Coordinates of C-alpha atoms in Angstrom, one line a residue:
M26 CA 71.7 118.0 61.9
T27 CA 72.8 114.8 62.6
A28 CA 73.9 112.1 60.7
P29 CA 72.2 112.6 57.3
L30 CA 69.9 109.9 56.3
V31 CA 69.8 108.7 53.2
C32 CA 67.2 106.5 50.7
A33 CA 69.5 104.3 51.3
Q34 CA 67.0 101.2 50.2
A35 CA 64.9 102.9 48.0
I36 CA 63.3 100.5 45.1
D37 CA 66.3 98.9 42.7
A38 CA 63.8 97.3 40.3
P39 CA 63.8 98.6 36.6
G40 CA 62.4 101.7 36.1
P41 CA 61.1 104.2 33.5
A42 CA 63.9 106.2 32.6
T43 CA 64.5 109.5 34.5
A44 CA 67.6 110.3 35.7
R45 CA 69.7 107.4 38.0
D46 CA 70.0 105.0 35.6
G47 CA 65.7 104.9 36.6
R48 CA 66.1 104.1 40.5
V49 CA 63.2 104.5 41.5
F50 CA 62.6 106.3 45.4
Q51 CA 59.6 105.9 47.6
I52 CA 57.1 108.5 48.7
Y53 CA 55.4 107.4 52.6
Q54 CA 51.8 107.2 52.5
F55 CA 49.7 108.9 55.5
T56 CA 46.0 108.1 56.4
P57 CA 43.7 110.7 56.1
E58 CA 44.3 110.3 60.2
T59 CA 47.7 110.8 60.1
M60 CA 48.4 112.9 57.9
P61 CA 50.2 116.4 58.8
H62 CA 49.4 119.0 59.7
I63 CA 51.2 121.9 58.2
D64 CA 52.7 124.5 60.4
G65 CA 55.8 123.9 60.5
K66 CA 58.1 121.2 63.0
N67 CA 58.0 117.7 61.7
S68 CA 56.8 116.2 64.8
D69 CA 53.8 114.4 62.7
W70 CA 56.2 113.5 60.1
D71 CA 58.2 110.7 62.8
R72 CA 56.3 107.3 62.4
V73 CA 58.0 107.4 58.1
P74 CA 60.6 105.2 58.2
A75 CA 64.9 105.8 57.5
A76 CA 64.1 104.1 53.9
Y77 CA 62.1 107.2 51.9
R78 CA 64.3 110.1 53.6
C79 CA 66.4 111.8 51.4
G80 CA 69.6 113.4 53.1
T81 CA 72.0 115.3 51.5
A82 CA 74.6 111.9 50.6
E83 CA 72.2 111.6 47.8
L84 CA 73.1 115.1 46.1
N85 CA 75.2 116.6 44.1
D86 CA 76.8 119.7 42.9
T87 CA 76.8 119.4 39.5
E88 CA 77.7 123.0 38.7
D89 CA 79.6 125.3 41.4
G90 CA 83.0 122.2 41.4
H91 CA 81.4 120.4 45.0
G92 CA 80.0 116.9 43.6
T93 CA 78.9 114.5 45.6
D94 CA 81.8 115.0 48.5
I95 CA 79.9 117.5 50.8
D96 CA 80.7 119.1 52.7
T97 CA 77.9 118.6 56.4
N98 CA 79.5 121.5 58.3
D99 CA 78.7 123.6 55.4
I100 CA 75.0 123.0 54.7
D101 CA 73.3 119.1 55.4
V102 CA 70.1 118.7 54.9
Q103 CA 67.2 116.6 54.8
V104 CA 64.1 116.1 52.6
T105 CA 60.6 113.6 52.9
L106 CA 57.8 112.7 51.0
G107 CA 53.9 112.4 51.9
W108 CA 50.9 111.3 50.3
V109 CA 47.2 110.5 51.7
K110 CA 45.0 107.8 48.9
G111 CA 42.6 110.6 47.8
L112 CA 43.9 113.5 47.7
N113 CA 46.1 114.8 45.6
R114 CA 48.5 116.3 47.2
L115 CA 52.3 116.6 47.4
Y116 CA 53.1 116.6 51.1
V117 CA 57.5 118.0 51.4
L118 CA 58.5 117.8 55.0
Y119 CA 62.6 119.6 54.6
E120 CA 65.0 120.3 57.0
A121 CA 67.8 121.7 56.5
Y122 CA 71.5 123.3 58.4
D123 CA 73.8 126.3 57.1
D124 CA 76.2 128.0 57.9
F125 CA 76.1 130.7 56.5
W126 CA 71.9 131.4 56.0
D127 CA 71.7 134.2 53.2
F128 CA 68.6 136.0 52.9
E129 CA 67.1 139.4 52.8
R130 CA 68.7 141.0 49.3
F131 CA 68.6 140.8 46.1
N132 CA 72.0 139.7 44.3
P133 CA 73.6 139.9 41.2
E134 CA 72.8 136.8 39.6
G135 CA 68.9 137.2 40.4
Y136 CA 67.6 134.9 43.6
L137 CA 66.4 136.7 46.2
N138 CA 67.9 134.0 48.9
D139 CA 68.6 130.4 49.8
I140 CA 66.4 128.6 47.7
F141 CA 64.8 125.4 47.7
E142 CA 63.9 124.1 44.4
L143 CA 61.3 121.5 43.4
V144 CA 60.5 120.1 40.5
V145 CA 57.1 117.4 40.3
D146 CA 56.1 115.7 36.9
G147 CA 52.7 114.1 38.2
D148 CA 52.2 111.6 35.2
L149 CA 55.1 111.1 34.3
S150 CA 55.3 112.5 31.0
G151 CA 59.2 114.2 30.6
G152 CA 60.3 116.5 29.0
P153 CA 61.4 120.6 28.5
F154 CA 58.7 122.4 30.3
I155 CA 60.4 125.7 30.2
Y156 CA 61.3 125.6 27.1
N157 CA 59.0 124.9 24.2
P158 CA 61.5 123.6 21.8
L159 CA 59.6 124.1 18.3
V160 CA 58.6 127.7 19.8
P161 CA 62.5 129.8 19.1
E162 CA 60.5 132.8 20.4
A163 CA 60.2 131.7 23.7
R164 CA 63.7 131.0 23.8
K165 CA 64.1 134.5 24.7
W166 CA 64.2 136.3 27.5
G167 CA 64.9 140.1 28.2
A168 CA 63.6 143.2 29.6
S169 CA 60.6 144.4 27.0
A170 CA 57.3 143.0 27.8
A171 CA 57.2 140.4 25.0
H172 CA 59.8 139.1 25.5
V173 CA 59.1 137.4 29.0
R174 CA 56.0 136.4 27.2
N175 CA 57.3 134.3 24.7
H176 CA 59.4 133.0 28.0
L177 CA 56.7 132.4 30.0
A178 CA 54.1 131.0 26.5
F179 CA 54.3 127.1 27.6
S180 CA 56.1 127.1 30.6
G181 CA 55.2 124.5 33.6
Y182 CA 51.4 123.6 31.7
H183 CA 53.3 119.1 31.8
A184 CA 55.3 119.8 35.4
Q185 CA 56.3 122.3 37.3
N186 CA 58.7 125.0 38.7
Y187 CA 59.1 125.6 42.9
H188 CA 61.2 128.4 44.1
I189 CA 60.9 128.1 47.3
F190 CA 62.9 130.6 49.7
T191 CA 64.5 129.7 53.0
P192 CA 63.3 131.9 54.8
P193 CA 60.2 133.3 52.7
V194 CA 61.2 137.1 52.6
R195 CA 58.6 140.3 51.9
G196 CA 56.1 138.7 51.9
S197 CA 56.3 135.7 49.4
W198 CA 57.3 132.2 50.5
T199 CA 57.8 130.2 46.4
L200 CA 58.9 131.9 42.7
I201 CA 56.5 129.7 40.4
W202 CA 59.2 129.4 37.0
G203 CA 56.0 129.1 35.4
S204 CA 53.3 131.1 34.1
Q205 CA 51.0 130.1 36.4
P206 CA 51.5 132.1 40.3
W207 CA 47.6 130.4 41.0
I208 CA 49.4 127.0 41.8
A209 CA 51.5 128.0 44.5
T210 CA 48.7 130.4 46.4
F211 CA 46.0 128.7 48.8
P212 CA 43.7 125.8 47.9
Y213 CA 46.0 124.6 45.4
A214 CA 49.2 124.6 48.1
H215 CA 49.7 125.1 51.4
R216 CA 53.2 125.7 53.3
A217 CA 54.8 126.8 56.9
Y218 CA 58.1 127.1 58.6
S219 CA 60.5 127.0 62.0
F220 CA 63.5 128.6 61.8
D221 CA 66.1 130.2 64.1
G222 CA 68.9 131.8 61.9
R223 CA 69.4 135.3 61.3
Q224 CA 71.5 136.5 57.8
G225 CA 75.5 135.5 57.9
E226 CA 74.7 133.0 61.2
A227 CA 74.1 129.0 61.5
G228 CA 70.3 127.7 61.5
K229 CA 68.1 125.1 61.8
L230 CA 65.4 125.6 59.3
T231 CA 62.0 123.2 58.6
L232 CA 60.2 123.8 55.6
E233 CA 56.3 122.0 56.1
F234 CA 54.0 122.2 52.9
W235 CA 52.1 119.9 50.1
V236 CA 51.1 121.2 46.2
T237 CA 49.0 119.7 44.4
P238 CA 50.5 118.4 40.8
Y239 CA 48.9 119.0 38.2
D240 CA 49.2 117.5 34.5
Y241 CA 47.8 121.1 32.7
A242 CA 47.9 124.3 34.2
P243 CA 47.2 126.8 32.3
V244 CA 47.8 130.2 32.3
D245 CA 44.3 130.9 32.3
G246 CA 43.6 129.6 36.6
P247 CA 42.6 126.9 37.7
E248 CA 38.8 126.2 36.1
L249 CA 40.8 125.3 33.1
A250 CA 43.8 123.4 35.4
K251 CA 43.6 119.1 34.9
E252 CA 45.5 117.8 38.6
S253 CA 47.8 114.8 38.3
R254 CA 45.5 111.9 39.4
L255 CA 48.0 110.2 42.4
V256 CA 47.0 106.7 42.8
E257 CA 48.5 103.6 44.8
N258 CA 51.8 102.3 43.1
K259 CA 51.9 105.0 41.3
L260 CA 54.8 106.7 39.6
I261 CA 55.7 109.6 39.2
G262 CA 58.8 112.4 37.8
L263 CA 59.9 114.7 40.3
S264 CA 63.2 115.9 41.5
W265 CA 64.7 119.3 44.3
S266 CA 67.8 121.0 44.1
V267 CA 69.4 123.2 47.2
L268 CA 70.9 126.5 46.0
D269 CA 72.9 127.8 48.6
F270 CA 74.7 131.5 49.2
D271 CA 76.6 132.5 50.8
G272 CA 77.5 136.7 51.2
G273 CA 76.3 136.9 48.0
K274 CA 78.1 134.1 45.7
R275 CA 76.5 130.7 45.3
D276 CA 77.9 128.1 47.4
G277 CA 77.1 125.7 45.7
H278 CA 73.8 123.8 43.5
Y279 CA 73.2 120.6 45.1
N280 CA 70.4 118.5 42.8
L281 CA 69.0 115.0 44.5
S282 CA 68.6 113.7 40.5
H283 CA 72.5 115.6 39.7
D284 CA 71.2 116.7 36.4
T285 CA 70.5 120.6 36.8
R286 CA 68.6 120.6 32.8
M287 CA 65.9 118.7 35.6
V288 CA 65.0 122.6 36.2
A289 CA 63.9 122.6 33.0
N290 CA 63.6 118.9 31.6
A291 CA 60.9 116.3 33.0
S292 CA 63.0 114.0 31.4
Y293 CA 65.3 115.0 34.1
L294 CA 63.9 114.1 37.2
C295 CA 63.3 111.0 39.1
A296 CA 60.9 108.3 39.0
F297 CA 59.6 108.5 42.6
R298 CA 56.8 105.6 43.5
L299 CA 53.5 106.2 45.7
M300 CA 53.6 103.5 48.5
P301 CA 51.5 101.6 49.9
L302 CA 50.1 101.5 53.4
E303 CA 53.1 100.2 55.7
R304 CA 52.2 97.9 58.0
D305 CA 51.5 100.2 60.9
Q306 CA 49.8 102.4 59.5
V307 CA 46.2 99.7 58.3
P308 CA 44.2 98.8 60.4
D309 CA 43.3 95.8 62.2
F310 CA 39.8 95.4 61.2
R311 CA 38.1 98.6 59.0
A312 CA 34.7 98.3 56.7
D313 CA 35.4 99.7 52.8
W314 CA 34.1 98.9 49.9
S315 CA 34.3 101.1 46.0
F316 CA 32.1 100.5 43.2
S317 CA 32.2 101.6 39.6
L318 CA 29.0 101.5 36.4
I319 CA 29.5 98.0 34.5
E320 CA 28.9 99.2 30.8
N321 CA 26.4 98.1 28.3
R322 CA 24.1 97.2 31.5
E323 CA 22.0 99.9 33.0
Q324 CA 21.8 100.8 35.6
T325 CA 23.7 98.1 37.3
V326 CA 26.4 98.3 39.2
A327 CA 29.7 96.7 40.7
F328 CA 30.5 97.5 44.8
R329 CA 33.6 95.8 45.8
D330 CA 34.7 95.4 48.9
E331 CA 38.5 96.0 50.4
S332 CA 37.8 96.3 53.9
V333 CA 40.8 94.6 55.8
G334 CA 40.6 92.3 58.8
D335 CA 39.8 88.7 59.5
I336 CA 35.8 88.8 58.0
E337 CA 33.9 85.8 58.1
S338 CA 30.6 88.3 56.4
W339 CA 29.4 91.0 54.7
Y340 CA 25.8 92.4 54.7
W341 CA 25.3 94.8 51.8
D342 CA 22.3 97.6 51.8
F343 CA 22.3 99.2 48.9
G344 CA 20.4 102.2 49.9
N345 CA 16.3 100.5 48.7
G346 CA 15.5 98.3 50.6
D347 CA 18.0 95.3 49.0
F348 CA 20.7 93.6 49.9
S349 CA 23.0 91.1 49.6
T350 CA 26.2 88.5 51.4
E351 CA 28.4 88.8 48.2
Q352 CA 31.7 89.9 49.1
H353 CA 31.7 91.7 45.8
P354 CA 27.9 92.2 44.6
L355 CA 26.9 93.0 41.5
Y356 CA 23.4 94.9 41.5
Q357 CA 21.0 95.9 38.9
Y358 CA 18.7 98.7 39.6
P359 CA 15.7 100.0 39.0
E360 CA 15.3 103.4 38.6
S361 CA 17.9 105.4 36.2
G362 CA 18.6 109.6 37.9
V363 CA 18.5 108.2 41.4
H364 CA 22.3 108.6 44.3
Y365 CA 22.1 106.3 47.2
N366 CA 23.9 105.7 50.1
V367 CA 24.5 101.9 50.3
T368 CA 26.3 100.1 53.4
L369 CA 28.8 97.6 53.7
E370 CA 28.8 96.4 57.1
I371 CA 31.6 93.3 57.4
T372 CA 32.0 90.8 61.1
G373 CA 35.0 88.4 61.6
A374 CA 36.2 87.6 65.0
G375 CA 33.1 89.4 67.0
K376 CA 33.9 92.8 65.1
S377 CA 32.7 94.4 63.2
D378 CA 32.8 98.2 61.0
K379 CA 31.0 99.8 58.3
K380 CA 31.0 101.5 56.3
T381 CA 28.2 104.9 54.0
R382 CA 28.7 106.2 51.7
F383 CA 26.4 109.1 51.4
W384 CA 24.8 110.0 48.2
E385 CA 27.9 108.8 45.3
V386 CA 26.4 106.3 44.1
M387 CA 24.8 107.7 41.0
I388 CA 22.7 105.6 38.8
P389 CA 22.3 108.1 35.4

């Protein structure tokens, strides 16, 4: 890997009480047209500026003695995060060089191989999410089924921990440290790898994946789960660790949080902001709009123009023969219990564009 890129341009404005003194890192916004294809290749990420890329220089080995003095000839990693408006998914590109890839074995410490450990707290709620301090029995771990149930009873409900195998082995790509292994399966997650190394040798790995963050992810399954809603400028909690093993011995536990308590307590995660589109992602001229029902005014809808460009006129077709030329019209429908196809057409500077939402405007 080339000289490590770091989040040197990360936002340093005051943030929540999270790791790294409240420093706020950035998550790049893709458009639906440019979002990554999960194929284990990094070309989809070429458009992402260096300010979004977190390299080895951001990590700290807080357990195995390296500190921040990490030899990039030993291990060198880079993590880039993305999101798409309207999709509650976090996209991750993990690129890693290791001078000794260790996998296809089960070592005494209980790890299958080299690990990329990702922890996500989608609503930045913080607090312990592996052991519940109010349930002492949940801290017990042993061979019995009762101990296993107690240990996992509340794990991962409000923040999720993914022990991702690099590379995957025995048909598995990640171990969920929690009570809900379903979060690692499609359609709640997806992944792809490319890898050029062999056991005990140096090599480079590219891991591309997305996961769905949850405010509530119970053992019962996705039917009762609540996805974390990802919206522009929202802060979420997130951090990662790289567990490097060389020949059955752990060579480092490098983490972005600079505190290994991040693996079990979301208060030790870093703050990340879901960023607006970069300028090169914003079209010159595009129609777009949103709507909301007005409380205490029957059958009344507030339409909001969210178009982009040098706009001279707006034409709203409310789907029932009525129309408006206001930019942000307020309209009372004469009928209830009906779905409407509403269209906004914009014109300006010799251009025009339309955006229709089919059956989305429903009048209760």
